[in-house]
Amino acid sequence: DADVTQTPRNRITKTGKRIMLECSQTKGHDRMYWYRQDPGLGLRLIYYSFDVKDINKGEISDGYSVSRQAQAKFSLSLESAIPNQTALYFCATSDLPGNTLEQFFGPGTRLTVL
Amino acid sequence: ELKVEQNPLFLSMQEGKNYTIYCNYSTTSDRLYWYRQDPGKSLESLFVLLSNGAVKQEGRLMASLDTKARLSTLHITAAVHDLSATYFCAVDMVGGATNKLIFGTGTLLAVQP
């Protein structure tokens, strides 16, 4: 089984709709991240969480919110989707300082906002 | 603000040839990561470089880090078609323990028979 899973894998929605992307992990990591990937722009950090009670904004948090329901679950919400939020979204996890801090990525969610 | 630049952005090469992808970053950091992404797929970790002078090798790929020059290289030896993918470098923010990665825009590698 995959260590980092994301649901849904594909989603088409309309402008103004609220949607939630979910991420679960079995790696036992405390740190979790949400990124979006756009062609030619690489990956950009949306939000990150170092534990259940710690949520931080990344480079491009406007228009997004997150919820860390448990150590293993981190959800990303678009309160009112707009077309320029069409992108590939990745969840990632990493271990604690003192180790490599290598990030492990989920399979991605392809979101299309019409 | 930390900026990460990769070059080239696109690389078409023949099987059997050697080439190097460069990753430059703008501020002090001593943690750099290389990832591979196949079309429509997730990112796969290739190398973790944690100190100046670090060199890692796996198969036909070798990565190195020069923190003084703020430069990492990914060298491809005797390329094969299976290496065709997009390669990203990512740099940790200053201080390391923040683990907020800034990614380069990626290098699309196409290895031709």
PDB file of C-alpha atoms in Angstrom:
ATOM      1  CA  ASP A   1       0.000   0.000   0.000  1.00  0.00           C
ATOM      2  CA  ALA A   2       1.102   3.561  -0.735  1.00  0.00           C
ATOM      3  CA  ASP A   3       2.537   5.492   2.207  1.00  0.00           C
ATOM      4  CA  VAL A   4       0.934   8.800   1.165  1.00  0.00           C
ATOM      5  CA  THR A   5      -2.497   8.708  -0.438  1.00  0.00           C
ATOM      6  CA  GLN A   6      -4.630  11.469  -1.885  1.00  0.00           C
ATOM      7  CA  THR A   7      -8.327  11.578  -2.720  1.00  0.00           C
ATOM      8  CA  PRO A   8      -9.768  12.257  -5.166  1.00  0.00           C
ATOM      9  CA  ARG A   9      -7.195  11.644  -7.877  1.00  0.00           C
ATOM     10  CA  ASN A  10      -9.108  13.725 -10.396  1.00  0.00           C
ATOM     11  CA  ARG A  11     -11.767  16.337  -9.874  1.00  0.00           C
ATOM     12  CA  ILE A  12     -13.663  18.640 -12.167  1.00  0.00           C
ATOM     13  CA  THR A  13     -15.663  21.382 -10.539  1.00  0.00           C
ATOM     14  CA  LYS A  14     -17.302  24.682 -11.369  1.00  0.00           C
ATOM     15  CA  THR A  15     -16.367  28.199 -10.401  1.00  0.00           C
ATOM     16  CA  GLY A  16     -17.657  29.104  -6.962  1.00  0.00           C
ATOM     17  CA  LYS A  17     -17.934  25.564  -5.639  1.00  0.00           C
ATOM     18  CA  ARG A  18     -16.315  24.467  -2.399  1.00  0.00           C
ATOM     19  CA  ILE A  19     -14.122  21.422  -2.652  1.00  0.00           C
ATOM     20  CA  MET A  20     -11.857  19.476  -0.339  1.00  0.00           C
ATOM     21  CA  LEU A  21      -8.779  17.473  -1.205  1.00  0.00           C
ATOM     22  CA  GLU A  22      -7.699  14.875   1.321  1.00  0.00           C
ATOM     23  CA  CYS A  23      -4.343  13.424   2.208  1.00  0.00           C
ATOM     24  CA  SER A  24      -3.552  10.472   4.451  1.00  0.00           C
ATOM     25  CA  GLN A  25      -0.208   8.964   5.377  1.00  0.00           C
ATOM     26  CA  THR A  26       1.007   5.822   7.085  1.00  0.00           C
ATOM     27  CA  LYS A  27       4.634   6.890   7.415  1.00  0.00           C
ATOM     28  CA  GLY A  28       4.189   8.156  10.966  1.00  0.00           C
ATOM     29  CA  HIS A  29       5.565  11.580  10.036  1.00  0.00           C
ATOM     30  CA  ASP A  30       4.542  14.675  11.940  1.00  0.00           C
ATOM     31  CA  ARG A  31       5.162  17.128   9.117  1.00  0.00           C
ATOM     32  CA  MET A  32       2.761  17.449   6.211  1.00  0.00           C
ATOM     33  CA  TYR A  33       2.595  19.820   3.242  1.00  0.00           C
ATOM     34  CA  TRP A  34       0.365  20.854   0.381  1.00  0.00           C
ATOM     35  CA  TYR A  35       1.844  21.990  -2.943  1.00  0.00           C
ATOM     36  CA  ARG A  36       0.443  22.945  -6.279  1.00  0.00           C
ATOM     37  CA  GLN A  37       2.188  22.330  -9.572  1.00  0.00           C
ATOM     38  CA  ASP A  38       1.648  24.441 -12.655  1.00  0.00           C
ATOM     39  CA  PRO A  39       3.424  23.949 -15.980  1.00  0.00           C
ATOM     40  CA  GLY A  40       6.673  25.914 -16.073  1.00  0.00           C
ATOM     41  CA  LEU A  41       6.423  26.964 -12.426  1.00  0.00           C
ATOM     42  CA  GLY A  42       7.559  23.891 -10.555  1.00  0.00           C
ATOM     43  CA  LEU A  43       5.947  23.168  -7.199  1.00  0.00           C
ATOM     44  CA  ARG A  44       4.845  25.932  -4.860  1.00  0.00           C
ATOM     45  CA  LEU A  45       4.032  25.511  -1.194  1.00  0.00           C
ATOM     46  CA  ILE A  46       0.448  26.308  -0.164  1.00  0.00           C
ATOM     47  CA  TYR A  47       0.328  25.305   3.525  1.00  0.00           C
ATOM     48  CA  TYR A  48       2.340  23.179   5.882  1.00  0.00           C
ATOM     49  CA  SER A  49       1.834  21.638   9.301  1.00  0.00           C
ATOM     50  CA  PHE A  50       4.500  20.450  11.719  1.00  0.00           C
ATOM     51  CA  ASP A  51       2.024  18.805  14.060  1.00  0.00           C
ATOM     52  CA  VAL A  52      -1.713  18.669  14.697  1.00  0.00           C
ATOM     53  CA  LYS A  53      -1.751  22.033  16.445  1.00  0.00           C
ATOM     54  CA  ASP A  54       0.624  23.801  14.072  1.00  0.00           C
ATOM     55  CA  ILE A  55      -0.580  25.189  10.725  1.00  0.00           C
ATOM     56  CA  ASN A  56       1.435  27.628   8.626  1.00  0.00           C
ATOM     57  CA  LYS A  57       0.922  29.503   5.386  1.00  0.00           C
ATOM     58  CA  GLY A  58       3.234  28.860   2.479  1.00  0.00           C
ATOM     59  CA  GLU A  59       4.040  30.936  -0.602  1.00  0.00           C
ATOM     60  CA  ILE A  60       0.566  30.926  -2.121  1.00  0.00           C
ATOM     61  CA  SER A  61      -2.061  30.393   0.594  1.00  0.00           C
ATOM     62  CA  ASP A  62      -4.657  32.922  -0.616  1.00  0.00           C
ATOM     63  CA  GLY A  63      -7.882  31.185  -1.624  1.00  0.00           C
ATOM     64  CA  TYR A  64      -7.014  28.006   0.286  1.00  0.00           C
ATOM     65  CA  SER A  65      -7.508  26.687   3.801  1.00  0.00           C
ATOM     66  CA  VAL A  66      -6.365  23.517   5.533  1.00  0.00           C
ATOM     67  CA  SER A  67      -7.311  21.244   8.376  1.00  0.00           C
ATOM     68  CA  ARG A  68      -5.064  18.819  10.234  1.00  0.00           C
ATOM     69  CA  GLN A  69      -7.553  16.334  11.626  1.00  0.00           C
ATOM     70  CA  ALA A  70      -4.959  13.920  12.990  1.00  0.00           C
ATOM     71  CA  GLN A  71      -1.278  13.196  12.651  1.00  0.00           C
ATOM     72  CA  ALA A  72      -2.054  11.119   9.593  1.00  0.00           C
ATOM     73  CA  LYS A  73      -4.572  13.397   7.861  1.00  0.00           C
ATOM     74  CA  PHE A  74      -4.208  16.815   6.267  1.00  0.00           C
ATOM     75  CA  SER A  75      -6.957  18.305   4.097  1.00  0.00           C
ATOM     76  CA  LEU A  76      -6.867  21.208   1.676  1.00  0.00           C
ATOM     77  CA  SER A  77     -10.024  23.207   0.934  1.00  0.00           C
ATOM     78  CA  LEU A  78     -10.888  25.650  -1.778  1.00  0.00           C
ATOM     79  CA  GLU A  79     -13.750  27.670  -0.341  1.00  0.00           C
ATOM     80  CA  SER A  80     -14.838  29.131  -3.664  1.00  0.00           C
ATOM     81  CA  ALA A  81     -12.965  27.603  -6.550  1.00  0.00           C
ATOM     82  CA  ILE A  82     -11.795  29.771  -9.440  1.00  0.00           C
ATOM     83  CA  PRO A  83     -10.349  28.723 -12.820  1.00  0.00           C
ATOM     84  CA  ASN A  84      -6.773  29.774 -12.004  1.00  0.00           C
ATOM     85  CA  GLN A  85      -6.775  27.163  -9.252  1.00  0.00           C
ATOM     86  CA  THR A  86      -6.746  24.535 -11.963  1.00  0.00           C
ATOM     87  CA  ALA A  87      -3.525  22.634 -11.239  1.00  0.00           C
ATOM     88  CA  LEU A  88      -1.977  19.422  -9.994  1.00  0.00           C
ATOM     89  CA  TYR A  89      -1.976  19.281  -6.192  1.00  0.00           C
ATOM     90  CA  PHE A  90       0.463  17.233  -4.157  1.00  0.00           C
ATOM     91  CA  CYS A  91       0.539  16.325  -0.517  1.00  0.00           C
ATOM     92  CA  ALA A  92       3.886  15.480   1.083  1.00  0.00           C
ATOM     93  CA  THR A  93       5.232  14.357   4.440  1.00  0.00           C
ATOM     94  CA  SER A  94       8.622  14.530   6.100  1.00  0.00           C
ATOM     95  CA  ASP A  95      10.350  13.325   9.217  1.00  0.00           C
ATOM     96  CA  LEU A  96      11.737  15.353  12.111  1.00  0.00           C
ATOM     97  CA  PRO A  97      14.879  17.512  12.315  1.00  0.00           C
ATOM     98  CA  GLY A  98      17.902  15.389  12.976  1.00  0.00           C
ATOM     99  CA  ASN A  99      17.029  13.192  10.048  1.00  0.00           C
ATOM    100  CA  THR A 100      17.226  13.992   6.359  1.00  0.00           C
ATOM    101  CA  LEU A 101      13.924  15.926   6.290  1.00  0.00           C
ATOM    102  CA  GLU A 102      13.368  14.306   2.925  1.00  0.00           C
ATOM    103  CA  GLN A 103       9.826  14.882   1.695  1.00  0.00           C
ATOM    104  CA  PHE A 104       7.710  12.038   0.370  1.00  0.00           C
ATOM    105  CA  PHE A 105       4.966  12.883  -2.078  1.00  0.00           C
ATOM    106  CA  GLY A 106       1.508  11.491  -2.679  1.00  0.00           C
ATOM    107  CA  PRO A 107       0.251  10.582  -6.163  1.00  0.00           C
ATOM    108  CA  GLY A 108      -1.359  13.963  -6.765  1.00  0.00           C
ATOM    109  CA  THR A 109      -4.853  15.295  -7.429  1.00  0.00           C
ATOM    110  CA  ARG A 110      -5.588  16.824 -10.803  1.00  0.00           C
ATOM    111  CA  LEU A 111      -8.114  19.605 -10.253  1.00  0.00           C
ATOM    112  CA  THR A 112      -9.936  21.376 -13.046  1.00  0.00           C
ATOM    113  CA  VAL A 113     -12.102  24.408 -12.293  1.00  0.00           C
ATOM    114  CA  LEU A 114     -14.451  25.350 -15.117  1.00  0.00           C
TER     115      LEU A 114
ATOM    116  CA  GLU B   1      13.855  35.480  -0.693  1.00  0.00           C
ATOM    117  CA  LEU B   2      15.271  32.156  -1.772  1.00  0.00           C
ATOM    118  CA  LYS B   3      15.204  31.561  -5.512  1.00  0.00           C
ATOM    119  CA  VAL B   4      16.143  28.348  -7.232  1.00  0.00           C
ATOM    120  CA  GLU B   5      17.074  28.218 -10.904  1.00  0.00           C
ATOM    121  CA  GLN B   6      17.645  25.171 -13.004  1.00  0.00           C
ATOM    122  CA  ASN B   7      19.204  24.970 -16.404  1.00  0.00           C
ATOM    123  CA  PRO B   8      18.637  23.882 -18.949  1.00  0.00           C
ATOM    124  CA  LEU B   9      14.844  23.803 -18.796  1.00  0.00           C
ATOM    125  CA  PHE B  10      14.717  21.292 -21.618  1.00  0.00           C
ATOM    126  CA  LEU B  11      17.372  18.821 -22.614  1.00  0.00           C
ATOM    127  CA  SER B  12      17.223  16.497 -25.574  1.00  0.00           C
ATOM    128  CA  MET B  13      20.084  14.061 -25.675  1.00  0.00           C
ATOM    129  CA  GLN B  14      21.053  10.877 -27.409  1.00  0.00           C
ATOM    130  CA  GLU B  15      21.444   7.573 -25.688  1.00  0.00           C
ATOM    131  CA  GLY B  16      24.991   6.964 -24.562  1.00  0.00           C
ATOM    132  CA  LYS B  17      25.851  10.643 -24.104  1.00  0.00           C
ATOM    133  CA  ASN B  18      26.773  12.463 -20.923  1.00  0.00           C
ATOM    134  CA  TYR B  19      25.268  15.691 -19.681  1.00  0.00           C
ATOM    135  CA  THR B  20      24.845  17.828 -16.573  1.00  0.00           C
ATOM    136  CA  ILE B  21      21.847  19.648 -15.147  1.00  0.00           C
ATOM    137  CA  TYR B  22      22.616  22.676 -12.992  1.00  0.00           C
ATOM    138  CA  CYS B  23      20.761  23.995  -9.979  1.00  0.00           C
ATOM    139  CA  ASN B  24      21.667  27.429  -8.632  1.00  0.00           C
ATOM    140  CA  TYR B  25      20.137  28.985  -5.547  1.00  0.00           C
ATOM    141  CA  SER B  26      20.262  32.479  -4.198  1.00  0.00           C
ATOM    142  CA  THR B  27      20.795  32.316  -0.432  1.00  0.00           C
ATOM    143  CA  THR B  28      22.608  30.174   2.069  1.00  0.00           C
ATOM    144  CA  SER B  29      21.370  26.634   2.471  1.00  0.00           C
ATOM    145  CA  ASP B  30      23.009  23.312   3.165  1.00  0.00           C
ATOM    146  CA  ARG B  31      20.180  20.987   2.251  1.00  0.00           C
ATOM    147  CA  LEU B  32      19.337  20.178  -1.322  1.00  0.00           C
ATOM    148  CA  TYR B  33      17.138  17.495  -2.795  1.00  0.00           C
ATOM    149  CA  TRP B  34      16.766  16.056  -6.270  1.00  0.00           C
ATOM    150  CA  TYR B  35      13.491  14.561  -7.457  1.00  0.00           C
ATOM    151  CA  ARG B  36      12.342  12.818 -10.598  1.00  0.00           C
ATOM    152  CA  GLN B  37       8.843  13.108 -12.047  1.00  0.00           C
ATOM    153  CA  ASP B  38       7.436  10.984 -14.858  1.00  0.00           C
ATOM    154  CA  PRO B  39       4.569  12.462 -16.892  1.00  0.00           C
ATOM    155  CA  GLY B  40       1.358  12.549 -14.864  1.00  0.00           C
ATOM    156  CA  LYS B  41       3.068  10.932 -11.900  1.00  0.00           C
ATOM    157  CA  SER B  42       4.247  11.940  -8.464  1.00  0.00           C
ATOM    158  CA  LEU B  43       7.725  13.032  -7.437  1.00  0.00           C
ATOM    159  CA  GLU B  44      10.259  10.353  -6.622  1.00  0.00           C
ATOM    160  CA  SER B  45      13.164  11.214  -4.359  1.00  0.00           C
ATOM    161  CA  LEU B  46      16.542  10.662  -5.991  1.00  0.00           C
ATOM    162  CA  PHE B  47      19.167  12.278  -3.785  1.00  0.00           C
ATOM    163  CA  VAL B  48      19.459  14.078  -0.480  1.00  0.00           C
ATOM    164  CA  LEU B  49      22.540  16.313  -0.168  1.00  0.00           C
ATOM    165  CA  LEU B  50      23.133  17.599   3.330  1.00  0.00           C
ATOM    166  CA  SER B  51      26.554  19.220   3.378  1.00  0.00           C
ATOM    167  CA  ASN B  52      29.113  21.048   1.311  1.00  0.00           C
ATOM    168  CA  GLY B  53      30.956  18.658  -0.949  1.00  0.00           C
ATOM    169  CA  ALA B  54      28.320  15.936  -0.687  1.00  0.00           C
ATOM    170  CA  VAL B  55      28.279  13.563  -3.626  1.00  0.00           C
ATOM    171  CA  LYS B  56      25.732  10.825  -4.169  1.00  0.00           C
ATOM    172  CA  GLN B  57      25.519   8.316  -6.999  1.00  0.00           C
ATOM    173  CA  GLU B  58      22.824   5.930  -8.104  1.00  0.00           C
ATOM    174  CA  GLY B  59      23.223   4.094 -11.363  1.00  0.00           C
ATOM    175  CA  ARG B  60      23.840   6.557 -14.187  1.00  0.00           C
ATOM    176  CA  LEU B  61      23.025   9.598 -12.043  1.00  0.00           C
ATOM    177  CA  MET B  62      25.402  11.466  -9.771  1.00  0.00           C
ATOM    178  CA  ALA B  63      24.544  14.543  -7.725  1.00  0.00           C
ATOM    179  CA  SER B  64      26.861  16.955  -5.956  1.00  0.00           C
ATOM    180  CA  LEU B  65      26.546  20.031  -3.779  1.00  0.00           C
ATOM    181  CA  ASP B  66      28.807  23.064  -3.477  1.00  0.00           C
ATOM    182  CA  THR B  67      27.283  25.283  -0.799  1.00  0.00           C
ATOM    183  CA  LYS B  68      29.887  28.003  -1.240  1.00  0.00           C
ATOM    184  CA  ALA B  69      28.993  28.391  -4.912  1.00  0.00           C
ATOM    185  CA  ARG B  70      25.298  27.745  -4.118  1.00  0.00           C
ATOM    186  CA  LEU B  71      25.303  25.152  -6.869  1.00  0.00           C
ATOM    187  CA  SER B  72      24.251  21.564  -7.256  1.00  0.00           C
ATOM    188  CA  THR B  73      24.750  19.425 -10.314  1.00  0.00           C
ATOM    189  CA  LEU B  74      23.031  16.293 -11.533  1.00  0.00           C
ATOM    190  CA  HIS B  75      25.305  14.442 -13.921  1.00  0.00           C
ATOM    191  CA  ILE B  76      23.964  11.859 -16.319  1.00  0.00           C
ATOM    192  CA  THR B  77      26.379   9.251 -17.610  1.00  0.00           C
ATOM    193  CA  ALA B  78      25.676   7.254 -20.773  1.00  0.00           C
ATOM    194  CA  ALA B  79      22.024   8.213 -20.893  1.00  0.00           C
ATOM    195  CA  VAL B  80      19.345   5.621 -21.610  1.00  0.00           C
ATOM    196  CA  HIS B  81      15.740   6.147 -22.657  1.00  0.00           C
ATOM    197  CA  ASP B  82      14.444   5.160 -19.209  1.00  0.00           C
ATOM    198  CA  LEU B  83      15.978   8.315 -17.773  1.00  0.00           C
ATOM    199  CA  SER B  84      13.529  10.464 -19.735  1.00  0.00           C
ATOM    200  CA  ALA B  85      11.586  12.470 -17.128  1.00  0.00           C
ATOM    201  CA  THR B  86      11.471  15.883 -15.481  1.00  0.00           C
ATOM    202  CA  TYR B  87      14.089  16.474 -12.822  1.00  0.00           C
ATOM    203  CA  PHE B  88      13.615  18.974 -10.010  1.00  0.00           C
ATOM    204  CA  CYS B  89      16.007  20.306  -7.467  1.00  0.00           C
ATOM    205  CA  ALA B  90      14.623  21.697  -4.224  1.00  0.00           C
ATOM    206  CA  VAL B  91      16.413  23.746  -1.595  1.00  0.00           C
ATOM    207  CA  ASP B  92      15.532  24.056   2.060  1.00  0.00           C
ATOM    208  CA  MET B  93      15.062  27.505   3.479  1.00  0.00           C
ATOM    209  CA  VAL B  94      17.915  29.026   5.494  1.00  0.00           C
ATOM    210  CA  GLY B  95      18.217  27.306   8.823  1.00  0.00           C
ATOM    211  CA  GLY B  96      17.422  23.899   7.439  1.00  0.00           C
ATOM    212  CA  ALA B  97      15.040  22.768  10.128  1.00  0.00           C
ATOM    213  CA  THR B  98      12.153  24.714   8.681  1.00  0.00           C
ATOM    214  CA  ASN B  99      11.960  22.126   5.911  1.00  0.00           C
ATOM    215  CA  LYS B 100      10.163  24.529   3.603  1.00  0.00           C
ATOM    216  CA  LEU B 101      11.364  23.544   0.183  1.00  0.00           C
ATOM    217  CA  ILE B 102      11.703  25.918  -2.711  1.00  0.00           C
ATOM    218  CA  PHE B 103      11.644  24.049  -6.003  1.00  0.00           C
ATOM    219  CA  GLY B 104      13.328  24.851  -9.261  1.00  0.00           C
ATOM    220  CA  THR B 105      11.154  24.939 -12.355  1.00  0.00           C
ATOM    221  CA  GLY B 106      12.416  21.548 -13.467  1.00  0.00           C
ATOM    222  CA  THR B 107      14.463  20.177 -16.357  1.00  0.00           C
ATOM    223  CA  LEU B 108      12.610  18.084 -18.897  1.00  0.00           C
ATOM    224  CA  LEU B 109      15.000  15.418 -20.117  1.00  0.00           C
ATOM    225  CA  ALA B 110      14.245  13.550 -23.324  1.00  0.00           C
ATOM    226  CA  VAL B 111      16.665  10.775 -24.221  1.00  0.00           C
ATOM    227  CA  GLN B 112      16.458   9.829 -27.881  1.00  0.00           C
ATOM    228  CA  PRO B 113      17.469   6.403 -29.226  1.00  0.00           C
TER     229      PRO B 113
END
